[in-house]
mmCIF file with all atom_site columns, C-alpha atoms in Angstrom:
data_model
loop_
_atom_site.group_PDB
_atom_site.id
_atom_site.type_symbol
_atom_site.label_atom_id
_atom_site.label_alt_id
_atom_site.label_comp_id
_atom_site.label_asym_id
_atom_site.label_entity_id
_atom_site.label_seq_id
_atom_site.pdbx_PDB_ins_code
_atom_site.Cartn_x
_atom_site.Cartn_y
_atom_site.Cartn_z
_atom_site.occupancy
_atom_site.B_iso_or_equiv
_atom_site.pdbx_formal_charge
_atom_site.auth_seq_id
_atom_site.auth_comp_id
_atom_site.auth_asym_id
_atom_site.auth_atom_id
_atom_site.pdbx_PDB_model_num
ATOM 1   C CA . UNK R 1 1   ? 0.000   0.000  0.000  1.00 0.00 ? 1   UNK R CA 1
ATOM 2   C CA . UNK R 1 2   ? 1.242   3.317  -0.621 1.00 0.00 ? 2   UNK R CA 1
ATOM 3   C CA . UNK R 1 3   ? 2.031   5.635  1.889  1.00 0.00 ? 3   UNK R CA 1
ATOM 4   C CA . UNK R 1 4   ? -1.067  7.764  2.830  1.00 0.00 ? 4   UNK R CA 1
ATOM 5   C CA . UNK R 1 5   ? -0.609  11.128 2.053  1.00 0.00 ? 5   UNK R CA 1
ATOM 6   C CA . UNK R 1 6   ? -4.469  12.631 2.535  1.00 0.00 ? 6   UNK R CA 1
ATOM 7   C CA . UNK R 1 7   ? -6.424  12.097 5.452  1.00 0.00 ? 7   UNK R CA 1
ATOM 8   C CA . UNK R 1 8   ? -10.417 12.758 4.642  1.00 0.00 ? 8   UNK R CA 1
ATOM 9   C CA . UNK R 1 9   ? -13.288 12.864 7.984  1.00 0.00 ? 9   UNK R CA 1
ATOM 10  C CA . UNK R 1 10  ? -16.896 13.184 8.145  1.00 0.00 ? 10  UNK R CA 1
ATOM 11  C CA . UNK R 1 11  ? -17.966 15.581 10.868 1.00 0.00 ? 11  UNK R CA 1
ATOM 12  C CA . UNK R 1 12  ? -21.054 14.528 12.520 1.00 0.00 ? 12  UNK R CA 1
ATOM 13  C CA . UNK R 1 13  ? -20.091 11.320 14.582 1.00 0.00 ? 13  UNK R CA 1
ATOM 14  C CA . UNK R 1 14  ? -16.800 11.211 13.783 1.00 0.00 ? 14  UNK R CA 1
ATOM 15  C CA . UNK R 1 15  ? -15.506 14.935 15.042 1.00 0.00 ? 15  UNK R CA 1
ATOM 16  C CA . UNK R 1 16  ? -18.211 14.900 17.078 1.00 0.00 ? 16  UNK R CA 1
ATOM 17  C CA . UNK R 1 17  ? -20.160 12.665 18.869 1.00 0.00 ? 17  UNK R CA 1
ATOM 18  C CA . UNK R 1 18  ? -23.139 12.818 16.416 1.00 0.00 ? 18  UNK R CA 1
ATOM 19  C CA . UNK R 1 19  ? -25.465 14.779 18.459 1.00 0.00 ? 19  UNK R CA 1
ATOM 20  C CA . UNK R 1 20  ? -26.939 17.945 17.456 1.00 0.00 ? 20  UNK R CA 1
ATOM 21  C CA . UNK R 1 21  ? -27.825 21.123 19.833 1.00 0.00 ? 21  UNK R CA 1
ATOM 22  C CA . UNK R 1 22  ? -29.459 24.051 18.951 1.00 0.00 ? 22  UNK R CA 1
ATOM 23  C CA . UNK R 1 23  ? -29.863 26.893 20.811 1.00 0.00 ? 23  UNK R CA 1
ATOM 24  C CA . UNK R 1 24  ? -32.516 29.460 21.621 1.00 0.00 ? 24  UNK R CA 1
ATOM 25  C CA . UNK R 1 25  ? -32.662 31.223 18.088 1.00 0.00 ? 25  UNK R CA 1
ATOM 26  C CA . UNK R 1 26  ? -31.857 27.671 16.343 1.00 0.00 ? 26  UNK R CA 1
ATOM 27  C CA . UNK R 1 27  ? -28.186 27.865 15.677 1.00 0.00 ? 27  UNK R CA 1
ATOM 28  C CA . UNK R 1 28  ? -26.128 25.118 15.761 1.00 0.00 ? 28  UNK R CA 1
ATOM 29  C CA . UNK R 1 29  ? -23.404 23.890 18.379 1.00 0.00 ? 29  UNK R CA 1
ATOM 30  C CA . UNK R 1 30  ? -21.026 21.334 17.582 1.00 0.00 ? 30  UNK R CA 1
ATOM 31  C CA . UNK R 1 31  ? -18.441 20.087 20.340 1.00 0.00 ? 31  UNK R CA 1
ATOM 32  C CA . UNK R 1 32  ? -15.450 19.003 19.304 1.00 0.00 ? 32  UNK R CA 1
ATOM 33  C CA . UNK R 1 33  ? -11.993 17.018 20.785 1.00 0.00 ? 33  UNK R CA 1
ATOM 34  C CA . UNK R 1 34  ? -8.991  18.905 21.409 1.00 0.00 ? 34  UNK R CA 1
ATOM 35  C CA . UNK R 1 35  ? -6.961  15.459 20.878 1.00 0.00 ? 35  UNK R CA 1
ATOM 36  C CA . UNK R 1 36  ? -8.693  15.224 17.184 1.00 0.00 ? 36  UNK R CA 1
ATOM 37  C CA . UNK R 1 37  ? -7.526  19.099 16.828 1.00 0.00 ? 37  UNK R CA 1
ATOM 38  C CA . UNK R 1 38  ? -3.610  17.973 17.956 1.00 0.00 ? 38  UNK R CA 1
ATOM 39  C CA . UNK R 1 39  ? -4.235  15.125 15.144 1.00 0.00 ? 39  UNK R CA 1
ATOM 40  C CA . UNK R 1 40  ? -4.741  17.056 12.249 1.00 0.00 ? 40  UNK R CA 1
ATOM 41  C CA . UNK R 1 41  ? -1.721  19.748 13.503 1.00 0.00 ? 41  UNK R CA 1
ATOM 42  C CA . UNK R 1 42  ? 0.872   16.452 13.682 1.00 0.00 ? 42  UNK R CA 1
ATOM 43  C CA . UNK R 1 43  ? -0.731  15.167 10.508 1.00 0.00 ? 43  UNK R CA 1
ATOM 44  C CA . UNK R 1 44  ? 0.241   18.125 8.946  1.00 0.00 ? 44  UNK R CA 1
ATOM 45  C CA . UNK R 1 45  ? 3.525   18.594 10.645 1.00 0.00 ? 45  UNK R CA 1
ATOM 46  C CA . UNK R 1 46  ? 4.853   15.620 8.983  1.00 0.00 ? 46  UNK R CA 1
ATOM 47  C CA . UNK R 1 47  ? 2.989   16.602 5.439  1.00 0.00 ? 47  UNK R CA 1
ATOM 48  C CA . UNK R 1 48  ? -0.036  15.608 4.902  1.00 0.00 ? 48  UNK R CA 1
ATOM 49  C CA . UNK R 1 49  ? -3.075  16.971 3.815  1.00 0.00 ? 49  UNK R CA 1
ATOM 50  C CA . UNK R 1 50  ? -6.259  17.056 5.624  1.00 0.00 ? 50  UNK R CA 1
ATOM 51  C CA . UNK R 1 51  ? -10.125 17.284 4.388  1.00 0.00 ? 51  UNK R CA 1
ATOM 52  C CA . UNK R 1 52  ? -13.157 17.269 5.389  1.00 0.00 ? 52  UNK R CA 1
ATOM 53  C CA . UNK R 1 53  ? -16.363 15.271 3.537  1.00 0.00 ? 53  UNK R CA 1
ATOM 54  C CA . UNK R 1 54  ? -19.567 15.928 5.184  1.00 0.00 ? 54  UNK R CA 1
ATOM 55  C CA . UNK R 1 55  ? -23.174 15.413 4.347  1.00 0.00 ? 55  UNK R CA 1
ATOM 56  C CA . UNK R 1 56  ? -24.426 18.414 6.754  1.00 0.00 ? 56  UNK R CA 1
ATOM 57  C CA . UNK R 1 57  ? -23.970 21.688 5.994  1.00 0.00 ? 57  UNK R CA 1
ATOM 58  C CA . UNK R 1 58  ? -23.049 23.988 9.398  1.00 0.00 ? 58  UNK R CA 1
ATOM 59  C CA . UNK R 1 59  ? -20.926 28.004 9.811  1.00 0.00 ? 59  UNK R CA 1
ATOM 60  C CA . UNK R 1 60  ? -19.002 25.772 13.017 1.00 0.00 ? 60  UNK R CA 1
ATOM 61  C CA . UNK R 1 61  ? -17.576 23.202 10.523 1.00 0.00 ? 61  UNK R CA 1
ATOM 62  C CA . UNK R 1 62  ? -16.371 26.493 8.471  1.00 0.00 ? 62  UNK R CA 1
ATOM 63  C CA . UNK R 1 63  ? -14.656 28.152 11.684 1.00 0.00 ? 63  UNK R CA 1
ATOM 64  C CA . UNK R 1 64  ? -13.658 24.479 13.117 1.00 0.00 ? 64  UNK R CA 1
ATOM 65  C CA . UNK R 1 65  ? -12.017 24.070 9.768  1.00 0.00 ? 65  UNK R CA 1
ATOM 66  C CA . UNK R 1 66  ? -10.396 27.345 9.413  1.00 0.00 ? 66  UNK R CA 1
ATOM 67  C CA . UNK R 1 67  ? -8.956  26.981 13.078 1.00 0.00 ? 67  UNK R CA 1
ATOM 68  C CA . UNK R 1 68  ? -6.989  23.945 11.998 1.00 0.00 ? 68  UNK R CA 1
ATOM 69  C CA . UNK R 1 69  ? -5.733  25.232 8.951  1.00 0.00 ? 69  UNK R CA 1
ATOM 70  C CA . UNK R 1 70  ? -7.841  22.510 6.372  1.00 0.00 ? 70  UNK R CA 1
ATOM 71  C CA . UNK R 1 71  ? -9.118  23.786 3.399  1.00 0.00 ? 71  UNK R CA 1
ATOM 72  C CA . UNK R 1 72  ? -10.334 21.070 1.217  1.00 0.00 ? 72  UNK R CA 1
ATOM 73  C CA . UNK R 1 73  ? -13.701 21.084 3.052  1.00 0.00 ? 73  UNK R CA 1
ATOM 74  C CA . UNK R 1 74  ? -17.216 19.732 1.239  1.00 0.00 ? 74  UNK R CA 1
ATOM 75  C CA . UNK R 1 75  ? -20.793 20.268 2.819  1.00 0.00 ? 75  UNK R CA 1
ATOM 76  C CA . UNK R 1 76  ? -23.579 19.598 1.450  1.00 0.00 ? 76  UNK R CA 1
ATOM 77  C CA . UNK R 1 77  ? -22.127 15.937 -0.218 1.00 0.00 ? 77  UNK R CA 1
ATOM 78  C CA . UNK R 1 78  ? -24.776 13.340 -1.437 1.00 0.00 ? 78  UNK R CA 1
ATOM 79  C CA . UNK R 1 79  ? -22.366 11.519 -3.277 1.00 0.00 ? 79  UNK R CA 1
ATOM 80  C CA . UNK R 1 80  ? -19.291 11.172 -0.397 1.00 0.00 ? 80  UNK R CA 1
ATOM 81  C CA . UNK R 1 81  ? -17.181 8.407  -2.657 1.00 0.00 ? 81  UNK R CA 1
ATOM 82  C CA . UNK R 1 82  ? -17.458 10.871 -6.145 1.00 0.00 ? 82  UNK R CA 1
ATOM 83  C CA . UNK R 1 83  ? -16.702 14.220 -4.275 1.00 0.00 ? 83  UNK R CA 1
ATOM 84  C CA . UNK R 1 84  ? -13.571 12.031 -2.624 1.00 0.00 ? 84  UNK R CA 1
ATOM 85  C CA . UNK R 1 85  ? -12.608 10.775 -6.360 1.00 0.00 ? 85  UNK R CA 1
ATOM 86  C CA . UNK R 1 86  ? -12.851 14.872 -7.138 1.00 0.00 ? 86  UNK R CA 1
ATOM 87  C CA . UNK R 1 87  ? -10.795 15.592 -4.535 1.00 0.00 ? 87  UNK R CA 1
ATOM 88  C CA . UNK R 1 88  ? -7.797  12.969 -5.043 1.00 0.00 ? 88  UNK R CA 1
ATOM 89  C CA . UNK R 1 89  ? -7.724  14.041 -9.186 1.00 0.00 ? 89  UNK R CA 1
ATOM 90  C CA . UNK R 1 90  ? -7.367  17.714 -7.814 1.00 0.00 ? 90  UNK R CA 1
ATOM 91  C CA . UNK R 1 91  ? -4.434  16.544 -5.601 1.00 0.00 ? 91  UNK R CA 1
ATOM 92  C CA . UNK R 1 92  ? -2.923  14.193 -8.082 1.00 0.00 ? 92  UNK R CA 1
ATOM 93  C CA . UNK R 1 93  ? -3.484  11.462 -5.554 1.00 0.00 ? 93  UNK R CA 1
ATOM 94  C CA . UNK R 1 94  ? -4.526  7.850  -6.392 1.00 0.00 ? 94  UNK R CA 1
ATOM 95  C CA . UNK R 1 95  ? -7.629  6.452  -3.937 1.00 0.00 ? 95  UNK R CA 1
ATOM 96  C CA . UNK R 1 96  ? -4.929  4.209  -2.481 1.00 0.00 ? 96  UNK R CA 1
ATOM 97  C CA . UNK R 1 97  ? -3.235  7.396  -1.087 1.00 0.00 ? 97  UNK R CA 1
ATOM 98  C CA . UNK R 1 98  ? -6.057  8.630  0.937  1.00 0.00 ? 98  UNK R CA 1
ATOM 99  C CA . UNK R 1 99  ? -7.489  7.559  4.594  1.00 0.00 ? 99  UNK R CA 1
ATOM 100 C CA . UNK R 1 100 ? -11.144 8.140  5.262  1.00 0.00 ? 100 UNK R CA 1
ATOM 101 C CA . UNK R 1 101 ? -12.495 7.730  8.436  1.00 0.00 ? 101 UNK R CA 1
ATOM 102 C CA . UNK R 1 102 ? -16.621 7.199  8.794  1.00 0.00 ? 102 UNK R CA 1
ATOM 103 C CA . UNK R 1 103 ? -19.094 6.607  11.194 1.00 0.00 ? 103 UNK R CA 1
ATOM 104 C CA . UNK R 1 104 ? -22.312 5.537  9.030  1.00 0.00 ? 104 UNK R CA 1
ATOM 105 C CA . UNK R 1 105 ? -23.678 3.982  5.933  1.00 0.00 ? 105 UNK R CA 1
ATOM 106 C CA . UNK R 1 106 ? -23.346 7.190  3.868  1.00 0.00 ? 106 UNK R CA 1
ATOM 107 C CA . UNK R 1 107 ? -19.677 6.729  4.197  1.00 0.00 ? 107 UNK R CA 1
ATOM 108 C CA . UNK R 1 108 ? -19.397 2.469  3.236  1.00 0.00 ? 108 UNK R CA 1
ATOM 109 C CA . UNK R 1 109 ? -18.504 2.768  -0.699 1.00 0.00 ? 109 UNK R CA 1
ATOM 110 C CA . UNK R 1 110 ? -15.656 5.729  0.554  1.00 0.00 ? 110 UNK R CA 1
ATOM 111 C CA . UNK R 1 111 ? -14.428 3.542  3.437  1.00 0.00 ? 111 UNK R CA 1
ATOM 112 C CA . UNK R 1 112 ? -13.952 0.595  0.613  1.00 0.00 ? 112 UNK R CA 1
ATOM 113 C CA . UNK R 1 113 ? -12.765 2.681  -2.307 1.00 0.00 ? 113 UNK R CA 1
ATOM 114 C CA . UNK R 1 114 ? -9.739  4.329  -0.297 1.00 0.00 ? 114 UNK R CA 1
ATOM 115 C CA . UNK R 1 115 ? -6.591  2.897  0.479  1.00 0.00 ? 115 UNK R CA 1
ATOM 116 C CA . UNK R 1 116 ? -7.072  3.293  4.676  1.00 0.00 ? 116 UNK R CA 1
ATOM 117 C CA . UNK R 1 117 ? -10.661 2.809  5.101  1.00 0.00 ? 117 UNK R CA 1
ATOM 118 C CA . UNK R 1 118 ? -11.536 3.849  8.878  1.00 0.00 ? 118 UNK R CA 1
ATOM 119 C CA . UNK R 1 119 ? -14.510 3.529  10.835 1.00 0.00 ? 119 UNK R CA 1
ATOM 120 C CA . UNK R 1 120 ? -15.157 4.821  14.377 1.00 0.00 ? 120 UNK R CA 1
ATOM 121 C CA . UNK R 1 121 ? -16.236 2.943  17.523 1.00 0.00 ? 121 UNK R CA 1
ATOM 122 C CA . UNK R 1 122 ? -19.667 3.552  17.222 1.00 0.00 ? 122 UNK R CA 1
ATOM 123 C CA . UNK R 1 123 ? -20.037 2.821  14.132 1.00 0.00 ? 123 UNK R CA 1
ATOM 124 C CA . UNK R 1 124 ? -22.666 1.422  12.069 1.00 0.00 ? 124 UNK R CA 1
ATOM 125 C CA . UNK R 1 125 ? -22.048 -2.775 11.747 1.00 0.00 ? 125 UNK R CA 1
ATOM 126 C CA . UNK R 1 126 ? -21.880 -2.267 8.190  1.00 0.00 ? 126 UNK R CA 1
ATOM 127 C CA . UNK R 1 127 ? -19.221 0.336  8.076  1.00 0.00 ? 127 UNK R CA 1
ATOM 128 C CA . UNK R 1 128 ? -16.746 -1.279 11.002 1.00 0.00 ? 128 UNK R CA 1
ATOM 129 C CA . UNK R 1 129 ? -16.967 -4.516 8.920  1.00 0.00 ? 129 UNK R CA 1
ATOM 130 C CA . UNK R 1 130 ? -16.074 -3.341 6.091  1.00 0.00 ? 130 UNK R CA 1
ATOM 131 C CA . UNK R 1 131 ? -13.327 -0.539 7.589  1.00 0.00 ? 131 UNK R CA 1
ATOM 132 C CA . UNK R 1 132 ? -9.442  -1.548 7.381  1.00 0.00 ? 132 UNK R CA 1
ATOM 133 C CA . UNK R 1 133 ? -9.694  -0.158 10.866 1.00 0.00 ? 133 UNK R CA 1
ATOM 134 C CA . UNK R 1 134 ? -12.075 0.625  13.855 1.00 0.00 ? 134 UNK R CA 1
ATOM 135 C CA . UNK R 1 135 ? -11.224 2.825  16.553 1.00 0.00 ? 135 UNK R CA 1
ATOM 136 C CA . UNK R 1 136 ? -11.226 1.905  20.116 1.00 0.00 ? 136 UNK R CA 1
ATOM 137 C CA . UNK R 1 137 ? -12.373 5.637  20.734 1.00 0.00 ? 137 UNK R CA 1
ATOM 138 C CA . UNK R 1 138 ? -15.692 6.559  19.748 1.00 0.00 ? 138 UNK R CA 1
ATOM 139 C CA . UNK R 1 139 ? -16.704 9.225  17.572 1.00 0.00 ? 139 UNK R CA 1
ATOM 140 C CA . UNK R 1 140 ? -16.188 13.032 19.141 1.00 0.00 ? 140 UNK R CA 1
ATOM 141 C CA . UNK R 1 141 ? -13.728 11.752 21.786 1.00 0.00 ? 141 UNK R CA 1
ATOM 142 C CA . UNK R 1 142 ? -10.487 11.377 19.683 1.00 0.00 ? 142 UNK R CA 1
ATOM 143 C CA . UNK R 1 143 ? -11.643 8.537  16.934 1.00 0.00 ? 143 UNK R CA 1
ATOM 144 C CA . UNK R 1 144 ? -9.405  10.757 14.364 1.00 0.00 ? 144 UNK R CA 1
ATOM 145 C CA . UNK R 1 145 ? -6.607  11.708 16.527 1.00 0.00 ? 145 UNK R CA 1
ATOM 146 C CA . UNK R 1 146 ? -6.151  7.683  17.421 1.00 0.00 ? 146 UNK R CA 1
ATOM 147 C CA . UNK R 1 147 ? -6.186  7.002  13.224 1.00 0.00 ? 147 UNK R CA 1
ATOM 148 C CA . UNK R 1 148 ? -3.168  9.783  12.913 1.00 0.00 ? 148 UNK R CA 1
ATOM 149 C CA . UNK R 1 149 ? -0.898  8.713  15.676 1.00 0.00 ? 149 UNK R CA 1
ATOM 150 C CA . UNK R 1 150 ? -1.165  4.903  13.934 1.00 0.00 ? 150 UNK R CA 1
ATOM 151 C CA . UNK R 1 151 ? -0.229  6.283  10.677 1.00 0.00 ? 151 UNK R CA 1
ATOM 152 C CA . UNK R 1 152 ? 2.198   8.584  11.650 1.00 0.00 ? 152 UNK R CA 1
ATOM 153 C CA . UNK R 1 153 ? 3.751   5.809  13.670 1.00 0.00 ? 153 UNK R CA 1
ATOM 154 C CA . UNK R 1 154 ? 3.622   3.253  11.032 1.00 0.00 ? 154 UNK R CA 1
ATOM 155 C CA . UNK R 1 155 ? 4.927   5.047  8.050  1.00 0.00 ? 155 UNK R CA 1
ATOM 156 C CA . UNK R 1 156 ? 7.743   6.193  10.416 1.00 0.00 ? 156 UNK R CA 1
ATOM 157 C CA . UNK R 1 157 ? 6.985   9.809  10.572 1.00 0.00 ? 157 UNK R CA 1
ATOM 158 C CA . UNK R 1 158 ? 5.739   10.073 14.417 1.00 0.00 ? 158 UNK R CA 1
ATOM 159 C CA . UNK R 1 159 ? 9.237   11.497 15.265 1.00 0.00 ? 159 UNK R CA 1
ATOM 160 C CA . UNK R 1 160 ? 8.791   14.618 12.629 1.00 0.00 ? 160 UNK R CA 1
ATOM 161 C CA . UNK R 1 161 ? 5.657   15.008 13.763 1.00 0.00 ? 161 UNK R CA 1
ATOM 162 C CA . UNK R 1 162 ? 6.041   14.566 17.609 1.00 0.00 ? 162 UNK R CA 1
ATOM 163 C CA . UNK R 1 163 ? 9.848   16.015 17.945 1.00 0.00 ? 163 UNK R CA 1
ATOM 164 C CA . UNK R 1 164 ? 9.241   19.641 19.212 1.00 0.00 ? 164 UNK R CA 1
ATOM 165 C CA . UNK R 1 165 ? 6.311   18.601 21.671 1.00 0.00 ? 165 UNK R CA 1
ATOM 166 C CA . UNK R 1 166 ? 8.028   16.263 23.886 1.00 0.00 ? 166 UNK R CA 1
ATOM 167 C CA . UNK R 1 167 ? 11.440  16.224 25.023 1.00 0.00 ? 167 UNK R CA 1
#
């Protein structure tokens, strides 16, 4: 397998824990994992890209998004496996390249087509069975942090990633 050079997350249940709040005037609150944040900063430390793929539409994925720096984001996506085959021919990537991690049935023909297909504790059967991977953490409590510190670690580039925090 090639090395993975694009990691790709849905939002709801994967970033977060797949609830929704609204508040008085009907905005929308998302929380999300400081350990998932730290994830996509050593992800991109040692190089890679990150994206997000989500079927919801929210302003907090925007500002989430913005905060960490990623700015191949899609909201609004039907079609998660053809915006993800978009995505790699705009980054000269082959699907083999990319990790997606999922958390529901929307996300099954991505999870299959990519070269690191992940799926998150909580996970629908269908998706964890068919995921290279499933998380010991569920979704919104550090699902995608866990799937960078294995990648980093096997592809040998925790150290570049890692070296200025600790020590």
């Amino acid at each position: 397998m090639p090395e993975i050079q694009l990691l790709l997350t849905d939002v709801d249940g994967v970033l977060t824990d797949g609830g929704m709040t609204f508040d008085e005037e009907g905005r929308e609150t998302k929380t999300f994992n400081v350990h998932d944040g730290l994830g996509v900063k050593l992800w991109q430390r040692a190089g890679g890209k990150v994206g997000i793929v989500t079927g919801r539409t929210s302003r907090v994925v925007e500002k989430r998004a913005t905060e960490l720096a990623i700015t191949i984001v899609h909201q609004g996506v039907a079609e998660k496996l053809a915006i993800v085959r978009q995505i790699a021919d705009e980054e000269g990537l082959a699907l083999d390249q990319i990790a997606y991690i999922g958390d529901d049935l929307p996300d099954l023909a991505t999870v299959e087509a990519v070269g690191f297909g992940a799926a998150v504790a909580d996970a629908a059967a269908d998706l964890k069975a068919a995921a290279d991977y499933v998380t010991l953490a569920p979704g919104g409590r550090g699902a995608l942090r866990e799937i960078v510190d294995k990648l980093l670690k096997e592809s040998g580039r925790w150290d570049a990633a890692t070296g200025s925090l600790h020590g």
